[in-house]
Tab-separated table of C-alpha atoms in Angstrom:
chain	number	residue	atom	x	y	z
O	1	MET	CA	0.528	0.002	0.187
O	2	LYS	CA	2.835	2.303	0.821
O	3	THR	CA	4.370	1.416	-2.664
O	4	ILE	CA	1.022	2.825	-4.249
O	5	ILE	CA	0.838	5.363	-2.443
O	6	ALA	CA	3.935	6.877	-3.355
O	7	ALA	CA	4.060	6.366	-6.858
O	8	CYS	CA	0.732	8.416	-6.766
O	9	SER	CA	1.876	11.058	-4.718
O	10	GLN	CA	5.481	10.799	-7.641
O	11	ASN	CA	2.814	11.148	-10.411
O	12	LEU	CA	1.359	13.989	-8.803
O	13	SER	CA	3.987	15.908	-8.638
O	14	GLY	CA	5.416	15.261	-12.214
O	15	SER	CA	1.591	15.520	-13.469
O	16	ARG	CA	1.510	19.345	-11.311
O	17	ALA	CA	5.293	20.167	-12.451
O	18	SER	CA	4.136	19.243	-16.682
O	19	ILE	CA	1.086	21.326	-15.753
O	20	GLN	CA	3.763	24.525	-14.150
O	21	THR	CA	5.783	23.772	-17.108
O	22	ALA	CA	3.308	24.276	-19.667
O	23	LEU	CA	1.968	27.558	-17.992
O	24	ARG	CA	5.420	29.540	-17.920
O	25	THR	CA	5.685	28.445	-21.141
O	26	LEU	CA	2.557	29.949	-22.266
O	27	LEU	CA	3.075	32.738	-20.607
O	28	ALA	CA	6.172	33.583	-22.193
O	29	ALA	CA	5.133	32.995	-25.467
O	30	PRO	CA	4.644	36.556	-26.756
O	31	TRP	CA	1.165	37.793	-27.362
O	32	PRO	CA	-0.152	39.536	-30.266
O	33	SER	CA	0.181	43.190	-30.006
O	34	GLN	CA	-2.682	45.661	-31.065
O	35	ARG	CA	-0.632	45.908	-34.366
O	36	ASP	CA	-1.522	42.386	-34.844
O	37	ILE	CA	-4.912	41.887	-33.418
O	38	ARG	CA	-5.934	44.771	-36.104
O	39	SER	CA	-3.611	43.736	-39.071
O	40	TRP	CA	-6.548	40.759	-38.471
O	41	LEU	CA	-9.382	42.161	-38.489
O	42	GLN	CA	-9.224	44.123	-41.500
O	43	LEU	CA	-7.771	40.954	-43.128
O	44	LEU	CA	-11.082	39.577	-42.060
O	45	SER	CA	-13.232	42.669	-42.934
O	46	VAL	CA	-11.701	42.356	-46.079
O	47	LEU	CA	-11.826	38.869	-46.552
O	48	GLN	CA	-15.997	38.876	-45.626
O	49	TRP	CA	-16.289	41.368	-48.631
O	50	VAL	CA	-14.419	39.607	-51.095
O	51	LEU	CA	-16.720	36.446	-50.140
O	52	SER	CA	-20.230	38.466	-50.117
O	53	PHE	CA	-19.244	40.371	-53.254
O	54	LEU	CA	-18.210	36.761	-55.022
O	55	LEU	CA	-20.281	34.357	-53.477
O	56	LEU	CA	-23.203	35.882	-51.187
O	57	GLY	CA	-26.100	35.916	-54.377
O	58	THR	CA	-24.493	32.107	-55.982
O	59	VAL	CA	-25.097	30.005	-52.329
O	60	SER	CA	-28.252	31.870	-51.613
O	61	LEU	CA	-29.897	30.478	-54.796
O	62	LEU	CA	-28.630	26.965	-54.660
O	63	LEU	CA	-29.361	26.933	-51.559
O	64	LEU	CA	-32.680	27.802	-51.966
O	65	ILE	CA	-33.289	25.180	-54.786
O	66	TYR	CA	-32.554	22.636	-52.185
O	67	LEU	CA	-34.497	23.355	-49.298
O	68	VAL	CA	-37.624	22.964	-52.136
O	69	PHE	CA	-36.573	19.385	-52.039
O	70	THR	CA	-36.827	19.103	-48.048
O	71	SER	CA	-39.299	19.782	-45.557
O	72	PHE	CA	-38.084	23.172	-45.556
O	73	TRP	CA	-39.307	23.898	-48.583
O	74	PRO	CA	-41.687	26.837	-47.264
O	75	ILE	CA	-39.337	29.051	-46.898
O	76	SER	CA	-37.792	28.342	-50.495
O	77	ALA	CA	-42.059	29.447	-51.491
O	78	LEU	CA	-42.290	31.802	-48.399
O	79	TYR	CA	-39.046	33.597	-50.100
O	80	LEU	CA	-39.879	33.631	-54.022
O	81	ALA	CA	-43.039	35.126	-53.283
O	82	TRP	CA	-41.330	38.305	-51.486
O	83	ILE	CA	-39.165	39.069	-54.124
O	84	ILE	CA	-42.819	38.402	-56.787
O	85	PHE	CA	-44.012	41.115	-54.548
O	86	ASP	CA	-40.488	43.026	-54.117
O	87	TRP	CA	-39.440	42.783	-56.885
O	88	ASP	CA	-39.639	46.483	-58.174
O	89	THR	CA	-38.049	47.850	-54.854
O	90	PRO	CA	-34.322	48.196	-55.851
O	91	GLU	CA	-35.661	50.492	-58.853
O	92	LYS	CA	-37.368	52.916	-56.655
O	93	GLY	CA	-34.652	53.597	-54.036
O	94	GLY	CA	-34.069	50.720	-52.716
O	95	ARG	CA	-33.996	49.841	-49.059
O	96	ARG	CA	-30.934	51.207	-47.387
O	97	LEU	CA	-30.329	51.007	-43.892
O	98	PRO	CA	-28.472	54.215	-42.109
O	99	CYS	CA	-27.096	51.523	-39.484
O	100	LEU	CA	-24.785	49.549	-41.582
O	101	ARG	CA	-23.196	52.854	-43.454
O	102	ARG	CA	-21.636	52.337	-39.724
O	103	TRP	CA	-20.527	49.263	-39.086
O	104	SER	CA	-17.487	49.248	-37.649
O	105	VAL	CA	-16.396	46.479	-40.187
O	106	TRP	CA	-16.130	49.430	-42.548
O	107	ARG	CA	-13.276	51.271	-40.676
O	108	HIS	CA	-11.568	48.141	-40.464
O	109	PHE	CA	-11.808	47.578	-44.285
O	110	ARG	CA	-10.990	51.146	-44.793
O	111	ASP	CA	-7.548	50.622	-43.609
O	112	TYR	CA	-6.475	47.301	-44.797
O	113	PHE	CA	-5.656	49.895	-47.829
O	114	PRO	CA	-5.987	52.727	-46.753
O	115	VAL	CA	-8.844	54.315	-48.702
O	116	LYS	CA	-8.808	58.249	-48.280
O	117	LEU	CA	-11.664	60.812	-49.976
O	118	VAL	CA	-10.293	63.767	-50.890
O	119	LYS	CA	-13.201	66.988	-51.311
O	120	THR	CA	-11.839	69.466	-53.934
O	121	HIS	CA	-15.581	71.246	-53.689
O	122	ASP	CA	-18.934	71.410	-52.401
O	123	LEU	CA	-22.163	69.356	-53.149
O	124	SER	CA	-25.321	71.512	-52.588
O	125	PRO	CA	-28.365	70.048	-51.224
O	126	SER	CA	-30.354	71.829	-53.541
O	127	HIS	CA	-29.209	69.728	-57.165
O	128	ASN	CA	-28.920	66.163	-58.013
O	129	TYR	CA	-25.956	64.881	-58.731
O	130	ILE	CA	-24.372	62.445	-60.984
O	131	ILE	CA	-20.868	61.046	-60.017
O	132	GLY	CA	-18.197	59.513	-62.976
O	133	SER	CA	-16.341	57.187	-61.055
O	134	HIS	CA	-12.764	56.485	-62.946
O	135	PRO	CA	-11.524	53.927	-63.229
O	136	HIS	CA	-13.505	50.273	-62.503
O	137	GLY	CA	-10.349	48.212	-61.541
O	138	ILE	CA	-11.271	44.522	-60.240
O	139	LEU	CA	-13.607	45.021	-57.645
O	140	CYS	CA	-14.349	48.786	-57.492
O	141	VAL	CA	-13.027	48.984	-54.471
O	142	GLY	CA	-12.459	52.607	-53.964
O	143	ALA	CA	-16.084	53.785	-55.149
O	144	PHE	CA	-17.575	50.738	-52.248
O	145	CYS	CA	-15.341	52.325	-49.315
O	146	ASN	CA	-16.471	56.197	-50.568
O	147	PHE	CA	-19.995	56.086	-51.340
O	148	ILE	CA	-21.880	53.122	-49.439
O	149	THR	CA	-19.522	52.641	-46.396
O	150	GLY	CA	-19.711	55.775	-43.892
O	151	SER	CA	-15.942	55.040	-42.985
O	152	THR	CA	-13.980	57.481	-45.050
O	153	GLY	CA	-16.331	60.591	-44.179
O	154	PHE	CA	-18.347	61.507	-47.192
O	155	GLY	CA	-20.921	62.817	-45.225
O	156	GLU	CA	-19.194	65.085	-43.114
O	157	MET	CA	-17.424	66.395	-46.337
O	158	PHE	CA	-20.998	66.458	-48.031
O	159	PRO	CA	-23.405	67.530	-45.403
O	160	GLY	CA	-27.305	66.621	-46.730
O	161	ILE	CA	-25.634	64.917	-49.927
O	162	ARG	CA	-27.299	60.956	-50.060
O	163	PRO	CA	-25.053	58.675	-51.945
O	164	PHE	CA	-25.906	55.946	-54.096
O	165	LEU	CA	-23.497	53.411	-55.634
O	166	THR	CA	-24.959	51.838	-59.339
O	167	THR	CA	-24.437	48.119	-60.392
O	168	LEU	CA	-25.515	45.171	-61.953
O	169	ALA	CA	-28.748	45.033	-62.565
O	170	GLY	CA	-28.759	40.738	-62.836
O	171	ASN	CA	-26.905	41.047	-58.781
O	172	PHE	CA	-30.205	42.656	-57.792
O	173	ARG	CA	-32.331	38.904	-58.820
O	174	LEU	CA	-29.974	36.972	-56.962
O	175	PRO	CA	-31.430	35.743	-53.575
O	176	VAL	CA	-30.538	37.529	-50.065
O	177	PHE	CA	-27.765	39.467	-52.134
O	178	ARG	CA	-29.835	41.670	-53.432
O	179	GLU	CA	-30.574	42.874	-49.809
O	180	TYR	CA	-28.101	43.347	-48.731
O	181	LEU	CA	-26.666	45.455	-52.027
O	182	MET	CA	-30.134	47.394	-51.207
O	183	SER	CA	-29.052	48.086	-47.442
O	184	GLY	CA	-26.180	49.681	-48.385
O	185	GLY	CA	-27.737	52.215	-51.344
O	186	LEU	CA	-26.559	50.263	-54.218
O	187	CYS	CA	-29.145	50.652	-57.295
O	188	PRO	CA	-29.053	48.661	-60.760
O	189	VAL	CA	-27.704	50.909	-63.272
O	190	THR	CA	-31.028	51.197	-65.379
O	191	ARG	CA	-32.093	54.702	-66.623
O	192	ARG	CA	-35.655	53.819	-64.553
O	193	ALA	CA	-33.620	53.642	-61.395
O	194	ILE	CA	-31.727	56.245	-61.680
O	195	GLY	CA	-34.041	58.366	-63.325
O	196	TYR	CA	-35.740	57.495	-59.724
O	197	LEU	CA	-33.359	58.677	-57.712
O	198	LEU	CA	-32.762	61.820	-59.972
O	199	SER	CA	-36.377	62.933	-60.003
O	200	LYS	CA	-38.373	61.242	-57.290
O	201	ASN	CA	-36.274	61.162	-54.716
O	202	GLY	CA	-36.509	64.891	-53.874
O	203	THR	CA	-32.902	66.761	-53.851
O	204	GLY	CA	-29.872	66.051	-52.584
O	205	ASN	CA	-28.665	62.644	-54.495
O	206	ALA	CA	-25.648	61.851	-55.570
O	207	VAL	CA	-26.060	58.494	-58.030
O	208	ALA	CA	-22.391	57.187	-58.643
O	209	ILE	CA	-21.332	55.643	-62.360
O	210	VAL	CA	-18.385	53.159	-62.484
O	211	ILE	CA	-19.041	54.664	-65.984
O	212	GLY	CA	-16.152	52.172	-67.663
O	213	GLY	CA	-18.085	48.834	-66.743
O	214	ALA	CA	-16.367	45.590	-67.606
O	215	ALA	CA	-15.123	46.901	-70.831
O	216	GLU	CA	-12.520	48.506	-68.484
O	217	SER	CA	-11.433	45.826	-66.552
O	218	LEU	CA	-10.583	43.887	-69.266
O	219	SER	CA	-7.742	45.877	-69.297
O	220	CYS	CA	-6.867	46.910	-65.731
O	221	ARG	CA	-3.102	46.647	-64.493
O	222	PRO	CA	-1.025	48.012	-62.279
O	223	GLY	CA	0.687	51.487	-63.568
O	224	ILE	CA	-2.560	51.944	-66.682
O	225	THR	CA	-4.520	54.694	-66.796
O	226	THR	CA	-7.241	54.158	-69.554
O	227	LEU	CA	-10.609	54.934	-69.012
O	228	ILE	CA	-13.734	53.579	-71.217
O	229	LEU	CA	-15.390	56.800	-71.493
O	230	LYS	CA	-15.229	58.526	-75.521
O	231	ASN	CA	-18.511	56.259	-76.531
O	232	ARG	CA	-19.825	56.391	-73.694
O	233	LYS	CA	-22.509	59.232	-73.221
O	234	GLY	CA	-25.786	57.682	-71.723
O	235	PHE	CA	-24.925	59.358	-68.401
O	236	VAL	CA	-25.232	62.581	-69.996
O	237	ARG	CA	-27.717	62.411	-71.794
O	238	MET	CA	-29.831	61.139	-68.574
O	239	ALA	CA	-28.115	64.020	-66.400
O	240	LEU	CA	-29.209	66.613	-69.042
O	241	GLN	CA	-32.349	65.570	-69.185
O	242	HIS	CA	-32.862	65.910	-65.358
O	243	GLY	CA	-30.825	68.436	-64.601
O	244	ALA	CA	-28.060	66.713	-62.320
O	245	TYR	CA	-24.224	68.239	-62.099
O	246	LEU	CA	-22.410	65.789	-63.810
O	247	VAL	CA	-19.416	65.154	-61.231
O	248	PRO	CA	-15.744	63.592	-62.038
O	249	SER	CA	-14.072	61.783	-59.240
O	250	PHE	CA	-11.197	58.974	-59.752
O	251	SER	CA	-9.299	56.859	-58.260
O	252	PHE	CA	-6.229	57.068	-57.669
O	253	GLY	CA	-4.492	53.683	-56.755
O	254	GLU	CA	-7.325	51.628	-57.912
O	255	ASN	CA	-5.605	49.208	-60.646
O	256	ASP	CA	-3.315	48.383	-57.907
O	257	LEU	CA	-5.499	46.154	-55.714
O	258	PHE	CA	-4.837	42.866	-58.144
O	259	ARG	CA	-2.734	42.159	-61.051
O	260	GLN	CA	-4.501	40.591	-63.947
O	261	VAL	CA	-3.182	38.249	-67.323
O	262	VAL	CA	-4.036	40.584	-69.976
O	263	PHE	CA	-4.707	39.091	-73.490
O	264	GLU	CA	-4.039	41.210	-76.181
O	265	GLU	CA	-6.386	42.118	-78.632
O	266	GLY	CA	-7.431	39.534	-81.241
O	267	SER	CA	-6.196	36.802	-79.532
O	268	TRP	CA	-9.073	33.870	-79.009
O	269	MET	CA	-9.753	34.864	-75.027
O	270	ARG	CA	-9.942	38.020	-75.609
O	271	SER	CA	-12.592	37.272	-77.903
O	272	ILE	CA	-14.277	35.044	-75.455
O	273	GLN	CA	-14.362	38.050	-72.711
O	274	GLN	CA	-16.010	39.931	-74.714
O	275	ARG	CA	-18.394	37.591	-76.047
O	276	PHE	CA	-18.957	37.423	-72.168
O	277	GLN	CA	-19.480	40.383	-71.166
O	278	LYS	CA	-22.004	41.065	-74.370
O	279	MET	CA	-24.507	38.752	-72.676
O	280	MET	CA	-23.622	39.034	-69.482
O	281	GLY	CA	-22.888	42.444	-68.711
O	282	PHE	CA	-19.310	41.509	-66.695
O	283	ALA	CA	-16.247	40.544	-67.957
O	284	PRO	CA	-14.581	36.990	-66.503
O	285	CYS	CA	-10.948	38.413	-65.339
O	286	VAL	CA	-7.752	36.293	-64.596
O	287	PHE	CA	-6.456	37.622	-61.420
O	288	TYR	CA	-5.027	37.358	-58.549
O	289	GLY	CA	-3.890	39.122	-55.673
O	290	ARG	CA	-2.323	38.261	-51.816
O	291	GLY	CA	-3.374	35.288	-50.002
O	292	LEU	CA	-4.946	34.871	-45.930
O	293	THR	CA	-2.014	33.865	-45.196
O	294	SER	CA	0.567	36.077	-46.317
O	295	VAL	CA	1.445	38.361	-48.169
O	296	GLN	CA	3.860	36.462	-50.619
O	297	SER	CA	0.750	33.874	-50.961
O	298	ARG	CA	-1.463	34.300	-53.746
O	299	GLY	CA	-4.621	34.041	-53.300
O	300	PHE	CA	-8.242	36.410	-54.425
O	301	LEU	CA	-7.694	39.068	-51.873
O	302	PRO	CA	-6.565	42.738	-52.700
O	303	TYR	CA	-3.058	43.546	-51.849
O	304	ALA	CA	-2.891	46.457	-49.308
O	305	ARG	CA	-2.308	49.406	-51.818
O	306	PRO	CA	-3.394	53.035	-50.969
O	307	ILE	CA	-6.896	54.313	-52.542
O	308	THR	CA	-7.184	58.087	-52.536
O	309	THR	CA	-10.397	59.258	-54.410
O	310	VAL	CA	-10.892	62.769	-55.186
O	311	VAL	CA	-13.704	64.197	-55.983
O	312	GLY	CA	-13.940	66.558	-58.793
O	313	GLU	CA	-16.086	70.462	-59.486
O	314	PRO	CA	-19.202	69.888	-60.749
O	315	VAL	CA	-20.357	70.987	-64.139
O	316	MET	CA	-23.375	72.614	-64.096
O	317	VAL	CA	-25.857	71.145	-66.590
O	318	PRO	CA	-29.420	72.473	-67.402
O	319	LYS	CA	-32.578	70.284	-67.363
O	320	ILE	CA	-33.953	69.563	-70.945
O	321	GLU	CA	-35.801	67.053	-71.580
O	322	ASP	CA	-34.515	65.896	-74.715
O	323	PRO	CA	-31.333	67.123	-75.735
O	324	SER	CA	-30.200	67.271	-79.297
O	325	CYS	CA	-26.472	65.126	-79.894
O	326	GLU	CA	-24.948	68.144	-80.090
O	327	THR	CA	-25.245	69.084	-76.616
O	328	VAL	CA	-24.607	65.469	-75.206
O	329	ASP	CA	-21.491	65.718	-77.242
O	330	MET	CA	-21.224	69.528	-75.437
O	331	TYR	CA	-21.532	68.129	-72.061
O	332	HIS	CA	-20.010	65.310	-72.520
O	333	GLU	CA	-16.770	66.792	-74.032
O	334	MET	CA	-17.189	69.741	-70.813
O	335	TYR	CA	-17.190	66.795	-67.935
O	336	ILE	CA	-14.175	65.200	-69.865
O	337	ARG	CA	-11.742	68.306	-69.301
O	338	SER	CA	-13.154	68.242	-66.174
O	339	LEU	CA	-11.853	64.736	-65.755
O	340	LEU	CA	-8.828	65.820	-67.124
O	341	LYS	CA	-7.883	69.031	-65.302
O	342	LEU	CA	-8.292	66.790	-61.454
O	343	PHE	CA	-6.416	63.729	-63.095
O	344	ASN	CA	-3.401	66.223	-63.700
O	345	GLU	CA	-3.866	68.075	-60.797
O	346	ASN	CA	-4.000	65.523	-58.306
O	347	LYS	CA	-1.863	62.639	-60.046
O	348	THR	CA	2.006	63.541	-58.313
O	349	LYS	CA	-0.091	63.786	-55.019
O	350	TYR	CA	-1.273	60.189	-55.145
O	351	GLY	CA	1.520	57.572	-56.976
O	352	LEU	CA	1.955	58.814	-60.435
O	353	SER	CA	4.690	61.323	-61.939
O	354	GLU	CA	4.364	64.037	-63.589
O	355	THR	CA	4.483	62.558	-67.539
O	356	ASP	CA	1.611	60.311	-66.437
O	357	GLU	CA	-1.091	60.892	-68.794
O	358	LEU	CA	-5.155	59.718	-69.041
O	359	HIS	CA	-5.851	58.120	-72.015
O	360	ILE	CA	-9.448	57.886	-72.888
O	361	LEU	CA	-10.730	55.258	-75.860
């Protein structure tokens, strides 16, 4: 018996010593610093945003289809009935939630790059505006962060102005994803949706349109400042029809967030991309960024590169219900001159050289 008790005491002493050693090792290990925690939060905020835009709509659609063949089919039936009832809401101003713009996650999202908004002129709440957002980039990070989230201080810089951002109308046909988009202030890039915001929603509305669209994203790569704008005049016609002022904006650094495999004009891969773009409204870009584990690894997350969005001087536009082609061309040229002025006055401040030029196709 004494032998058994001695053996147990020895084991307990050994276990106690092992635990104490483990605790000392744990306490001696370096704990994450506040800087490390901030970096993780920033990375996670960008991850959730990328996954939301790339997967939320598709995953939600597949899940609802799956539920149809289970005992939970009433969920799919009820949501389908809701979409039918709520079909026109995206084109009637949406259903934005101000609290979503104030989410703390967007501050971490902003700080990851970081994203900065620069104001050059006031915008009066007594007018409506169409903001041209350039360039498109891959995922329009600058436009989203500045015009949808409140993290960069748009509301404080432009008091009384309600910003909206347009995106493909097809996104508002995807379940759950449509609710996510509307809650942030996104609307379809259609004449009906934009016309509603500019004519039936009072004044103080600023509708941001990424004018280059999918065609511009195909040429997106670091160091390239080429815009698809020369034949994009529909936004000018709408501005004239509603008397909305035209405001140029340029996001310096937008094209530096990803690396893209750019196929030359005339190649069979470029032809496939262009055909897909015409059919679906968006272009299947072959791009990559950083991975989740390290900056050196490759993945689908954007690189941490500073983005500075400069909002330029408004071009005053009269209200003409049926503007002539000559009038549209005149104000289109005025807009381009204002955009070029904005670019040239700010390019050396935000990472470009004096010799860099803005090419408009």
